Short mmCIF file of C-alpha atoms in Angstrom, two decimals:
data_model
loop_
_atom_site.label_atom_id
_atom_site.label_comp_id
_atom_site.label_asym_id
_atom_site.label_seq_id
_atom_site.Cartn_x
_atom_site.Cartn_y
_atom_site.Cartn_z
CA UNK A 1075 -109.48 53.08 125.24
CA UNK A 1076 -111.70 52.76 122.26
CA UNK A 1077 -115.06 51.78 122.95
CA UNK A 1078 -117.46 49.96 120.15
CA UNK A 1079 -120.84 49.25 121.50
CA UNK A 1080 -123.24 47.49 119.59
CA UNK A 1081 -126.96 47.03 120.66
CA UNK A 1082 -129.24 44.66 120.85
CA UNK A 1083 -127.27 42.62 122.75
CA UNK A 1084 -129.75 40.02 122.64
CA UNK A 1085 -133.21 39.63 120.31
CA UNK A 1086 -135.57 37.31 119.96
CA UNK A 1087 -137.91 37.40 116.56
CA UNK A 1088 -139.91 35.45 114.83
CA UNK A 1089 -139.70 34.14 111.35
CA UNK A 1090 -140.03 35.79 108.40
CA UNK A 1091 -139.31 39.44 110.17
CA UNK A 1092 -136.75 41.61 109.87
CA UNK A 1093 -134.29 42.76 112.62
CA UNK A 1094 -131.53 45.75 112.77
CA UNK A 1095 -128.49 45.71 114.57
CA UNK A 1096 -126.97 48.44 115.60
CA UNK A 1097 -122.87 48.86 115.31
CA UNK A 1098 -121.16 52.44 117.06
CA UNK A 1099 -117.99 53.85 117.39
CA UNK A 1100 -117.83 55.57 120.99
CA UNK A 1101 -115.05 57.48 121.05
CA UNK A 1102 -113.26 57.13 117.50
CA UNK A 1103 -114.44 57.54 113.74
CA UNK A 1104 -114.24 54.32 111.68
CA UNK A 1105 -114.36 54.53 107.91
CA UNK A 1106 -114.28 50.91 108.22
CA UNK A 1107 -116.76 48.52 110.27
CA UNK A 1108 -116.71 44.97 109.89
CA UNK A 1109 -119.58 42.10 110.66
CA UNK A 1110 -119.17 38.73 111.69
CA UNK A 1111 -120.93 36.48 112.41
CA UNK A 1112 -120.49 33.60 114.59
CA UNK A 1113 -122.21 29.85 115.36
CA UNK A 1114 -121.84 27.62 118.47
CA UNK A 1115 -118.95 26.29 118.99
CA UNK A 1116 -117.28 27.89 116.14
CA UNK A 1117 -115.25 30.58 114.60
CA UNK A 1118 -115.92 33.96 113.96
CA UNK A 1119 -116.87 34.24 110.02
CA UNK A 1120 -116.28 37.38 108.68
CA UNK A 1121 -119.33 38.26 106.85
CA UNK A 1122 -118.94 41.58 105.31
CA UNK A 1123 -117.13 44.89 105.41
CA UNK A 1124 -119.37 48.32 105.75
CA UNK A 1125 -117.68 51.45 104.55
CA UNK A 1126 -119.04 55.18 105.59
CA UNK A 1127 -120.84 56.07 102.72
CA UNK A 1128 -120.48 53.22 100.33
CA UNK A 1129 -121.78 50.29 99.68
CA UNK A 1130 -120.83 47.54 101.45
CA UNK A 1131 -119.21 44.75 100.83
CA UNK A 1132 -119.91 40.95 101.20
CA UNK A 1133 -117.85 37.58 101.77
CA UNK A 1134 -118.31 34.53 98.85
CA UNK A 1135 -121.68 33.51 99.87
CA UNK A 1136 -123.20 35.96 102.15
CA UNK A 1137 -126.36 37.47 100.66
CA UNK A 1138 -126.37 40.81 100.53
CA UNK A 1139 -130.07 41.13 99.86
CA UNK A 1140 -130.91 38.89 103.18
CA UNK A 1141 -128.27 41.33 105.31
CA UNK A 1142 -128.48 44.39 104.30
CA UNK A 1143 -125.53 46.94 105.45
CA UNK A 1144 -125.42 50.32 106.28
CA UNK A 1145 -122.66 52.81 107.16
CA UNK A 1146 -124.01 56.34 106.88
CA UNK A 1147 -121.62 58.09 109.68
CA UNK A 1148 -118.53 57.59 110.74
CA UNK A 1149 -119.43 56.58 113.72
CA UNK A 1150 -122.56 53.98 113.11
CA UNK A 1151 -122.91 50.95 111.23
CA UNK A 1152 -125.96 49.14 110.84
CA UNK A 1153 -126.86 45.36 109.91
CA UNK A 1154 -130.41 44.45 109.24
CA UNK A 1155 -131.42 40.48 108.55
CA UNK A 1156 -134.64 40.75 106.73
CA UNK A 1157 -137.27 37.38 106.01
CA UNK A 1158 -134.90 36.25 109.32
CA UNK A 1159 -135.49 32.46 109.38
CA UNK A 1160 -134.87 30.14 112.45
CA UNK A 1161 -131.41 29.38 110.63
CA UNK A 1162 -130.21 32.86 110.49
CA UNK A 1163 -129.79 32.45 114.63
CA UNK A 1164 -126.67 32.89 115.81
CA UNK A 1165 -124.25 35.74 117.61
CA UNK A 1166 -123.35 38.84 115.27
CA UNK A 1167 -120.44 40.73 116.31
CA UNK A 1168 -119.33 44.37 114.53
CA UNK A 1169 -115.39 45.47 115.18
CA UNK A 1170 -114.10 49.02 113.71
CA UNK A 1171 -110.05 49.51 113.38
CA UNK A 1172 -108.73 51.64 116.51
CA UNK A 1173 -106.27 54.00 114.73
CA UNK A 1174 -104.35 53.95 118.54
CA UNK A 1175 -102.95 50.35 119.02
CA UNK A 1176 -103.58 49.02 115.36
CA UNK A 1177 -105.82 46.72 116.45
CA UNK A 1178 -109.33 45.82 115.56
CA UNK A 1179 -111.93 46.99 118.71
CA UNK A 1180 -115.19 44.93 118.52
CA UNK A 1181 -119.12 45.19 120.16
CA UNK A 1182 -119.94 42.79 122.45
CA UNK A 1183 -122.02 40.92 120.20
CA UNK A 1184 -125.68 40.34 119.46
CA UNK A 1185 -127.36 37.24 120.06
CA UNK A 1186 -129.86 36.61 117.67
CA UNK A 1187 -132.48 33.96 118.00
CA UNK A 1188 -135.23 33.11 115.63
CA UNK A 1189 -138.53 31.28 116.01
CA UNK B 358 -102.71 36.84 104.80
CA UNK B 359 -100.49 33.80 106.36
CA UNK B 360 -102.02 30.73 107.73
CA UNK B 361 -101.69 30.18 111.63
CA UNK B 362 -101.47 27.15 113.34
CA UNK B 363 -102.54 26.29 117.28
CA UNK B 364 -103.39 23.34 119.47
CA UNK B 365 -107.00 22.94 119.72
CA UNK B 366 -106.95 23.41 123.38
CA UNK B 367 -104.68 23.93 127.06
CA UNK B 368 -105.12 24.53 130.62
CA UNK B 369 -102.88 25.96 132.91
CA UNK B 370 -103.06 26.52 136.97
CA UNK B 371 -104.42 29.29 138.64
CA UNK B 372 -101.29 32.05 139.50
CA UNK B 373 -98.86 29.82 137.01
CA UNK B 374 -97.43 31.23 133.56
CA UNK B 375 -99.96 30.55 130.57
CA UNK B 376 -97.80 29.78 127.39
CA UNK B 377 -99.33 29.84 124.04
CA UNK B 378 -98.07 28.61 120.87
CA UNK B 379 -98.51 29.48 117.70
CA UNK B 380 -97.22 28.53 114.42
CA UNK B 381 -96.87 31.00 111.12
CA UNK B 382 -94.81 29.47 109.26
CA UNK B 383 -95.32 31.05 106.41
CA UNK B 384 -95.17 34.67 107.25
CA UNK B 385 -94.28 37.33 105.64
CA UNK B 386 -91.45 39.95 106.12
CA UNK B 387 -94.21 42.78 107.04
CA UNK B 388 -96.52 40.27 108.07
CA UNK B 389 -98.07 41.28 111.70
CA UNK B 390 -98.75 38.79 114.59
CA UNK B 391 -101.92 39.30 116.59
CA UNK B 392 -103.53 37.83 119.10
CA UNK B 393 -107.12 38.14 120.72
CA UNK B 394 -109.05 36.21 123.29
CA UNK B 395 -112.68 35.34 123.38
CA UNK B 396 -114.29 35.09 126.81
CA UNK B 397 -117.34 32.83 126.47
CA UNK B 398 -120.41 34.99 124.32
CA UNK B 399 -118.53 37.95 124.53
CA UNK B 400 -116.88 39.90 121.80
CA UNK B 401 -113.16 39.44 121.07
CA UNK B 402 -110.26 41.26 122.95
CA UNK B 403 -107.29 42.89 121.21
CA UNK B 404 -104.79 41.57 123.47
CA UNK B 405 -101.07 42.65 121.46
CA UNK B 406 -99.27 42.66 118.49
CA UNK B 407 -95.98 42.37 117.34
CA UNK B 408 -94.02 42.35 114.00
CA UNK B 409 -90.57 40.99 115.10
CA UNK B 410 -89.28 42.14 118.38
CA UNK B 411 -90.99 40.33 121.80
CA UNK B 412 -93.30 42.94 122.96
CA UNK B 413 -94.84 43.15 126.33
CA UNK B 414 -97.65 45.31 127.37
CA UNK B 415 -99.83 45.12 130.80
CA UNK B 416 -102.12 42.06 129.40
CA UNK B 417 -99.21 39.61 128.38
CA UNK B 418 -96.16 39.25 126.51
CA UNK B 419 -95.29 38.25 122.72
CA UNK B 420 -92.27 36.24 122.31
CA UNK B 421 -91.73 35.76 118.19
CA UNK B 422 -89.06 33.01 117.40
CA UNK B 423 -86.36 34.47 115.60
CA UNK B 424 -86.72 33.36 112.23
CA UNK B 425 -90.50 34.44 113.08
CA UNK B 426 -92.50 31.14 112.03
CA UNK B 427 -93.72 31.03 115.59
CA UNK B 428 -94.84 33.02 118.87
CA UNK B 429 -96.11 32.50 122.23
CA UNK B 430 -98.19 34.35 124.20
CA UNK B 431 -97.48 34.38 127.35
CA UNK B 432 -100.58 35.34 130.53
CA UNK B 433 -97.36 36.13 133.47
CA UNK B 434 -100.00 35.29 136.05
CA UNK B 435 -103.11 33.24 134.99
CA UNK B 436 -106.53 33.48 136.45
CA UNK B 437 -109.87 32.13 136.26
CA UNK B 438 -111.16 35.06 134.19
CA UNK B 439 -108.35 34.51 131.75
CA UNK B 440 -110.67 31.06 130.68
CA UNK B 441 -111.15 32.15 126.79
CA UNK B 442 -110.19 31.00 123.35
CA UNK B 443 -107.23 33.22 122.44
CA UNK B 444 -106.78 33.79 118.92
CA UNK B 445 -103.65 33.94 116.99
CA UNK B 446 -103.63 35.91 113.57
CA UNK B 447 -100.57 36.87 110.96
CA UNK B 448 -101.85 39.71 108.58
CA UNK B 449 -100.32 43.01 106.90
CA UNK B 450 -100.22 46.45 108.42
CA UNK B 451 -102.24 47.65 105.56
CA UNK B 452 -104.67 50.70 106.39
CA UNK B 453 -108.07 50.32 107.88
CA UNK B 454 -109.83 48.11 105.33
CA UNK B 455 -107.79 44.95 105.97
CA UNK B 456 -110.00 42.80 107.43
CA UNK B 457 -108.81 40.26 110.72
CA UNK B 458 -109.70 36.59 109.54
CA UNK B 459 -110.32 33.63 112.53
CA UNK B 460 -109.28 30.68 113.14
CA UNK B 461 -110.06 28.16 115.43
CA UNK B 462 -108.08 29.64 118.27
CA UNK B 463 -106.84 27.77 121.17
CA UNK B 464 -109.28 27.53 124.24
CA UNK B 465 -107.08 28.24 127.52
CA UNK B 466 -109.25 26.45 130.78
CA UNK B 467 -107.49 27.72 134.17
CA UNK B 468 -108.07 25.73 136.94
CA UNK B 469 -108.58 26.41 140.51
#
């Protein structure tokens, strides 16, 4: 079946760096990627759509400046939180559309903790 | 995309049928119904979809009321590993851009 895989799965920086996730499509192309983001005990909140070779775009009130999208293959999508503060923690989780069974196939999620 | 409705929360017995509700009342004729799960700090799970007809695939069944402003997902044969939040979502069959908006889900505890 179709396969995302998205690495880290776990990071730990400190404030005031920057830190890149990594989104990939194993065995399917995705135009389309999608990043969520998600806090304990919560929902996922969608937090942006990245298309292959356009700009991405954002939910009302993500900053796009603080996390910065990139989708230059059809196969990768990338999500970088730059100046990450201690508030930025939480799990990120990237999902492409599977052109198979019309549904949505998602990484396994990064866990993201800042200090 | 429509608004879905579930109880916050459900267990079930180990080996017994797990039977989740959802209500979408306000669906659309082309609107889809999904549902995923969430096993705890793990990504989401497509589990099955279904527009109108009860579908059944080797995860669960989809029973959609006939006048479609509800469904159930039904887990045949529950286990321990099947402890999640399940999510149930109504949106269009629209191409690859349409995006998959959460709710609060229902979390399903099986017990021993």
């Amino acid at each position: 079946g179709a396969v995302v895989s998205q690495h880290p799965s776990w990071v730990i920086c400190k404030s005031g760096t920057s830190v890149k996730i990594e989104c990939r499509s194993l065995d399917f192309q995705a135009t389309t990627m999608f990043w969520y983001r998600q806090f304990p005990k919560q929902s996922l909140m969608l937090m942006a759509t990245s298309n292959e070779g356009s700009k991405a775009t954002y939910e009302q009130g993500v900053e796009k400046d603080k996390f910065l999208i990139n989708h230059a293959s059809l196969t990768l999508s990338t999500l970088t939180v730059t100046s990450a503060h201690p508030e930025d923690s939480s799990f990120y989780i990237c999902s492409a559309r599977d052109g198979g069974n019309y549904g949505y196939t998602f990484g396994s999620g990064t866990r993201l903790t800042v200090v | 995309d429509a608004k879905t409705t579930q109880p916050p929360s459900m267990d079930c017995a180990e080996g017994r049928a797990a039977n989740l509700p959802c209500n979408h009342s306000t669906i659309s004729g082309n609107e889809y119904v999904y549902w995923y799960r969430q096993i705890h700090s793990q990504g989401p799970q497509y589990i099955i979809h279904g527009l109108k007809n009860n579908e059944t695939n080797e995860m669960a069944s989809l029973i959609i009321t006939e006048d479609r402003k509800s469904s159930t997902l039904i887990l045949p044969h529950a286990t321990l590993r099947d402890t999640a939040v399940y999510y149930c979502i109504v949106r269009f069959f629209t191409g690859a851009n349409s995006k998959l908006t959460f709710g609060k889900g229902i979390t399903l505890s099986v017990r021993p």
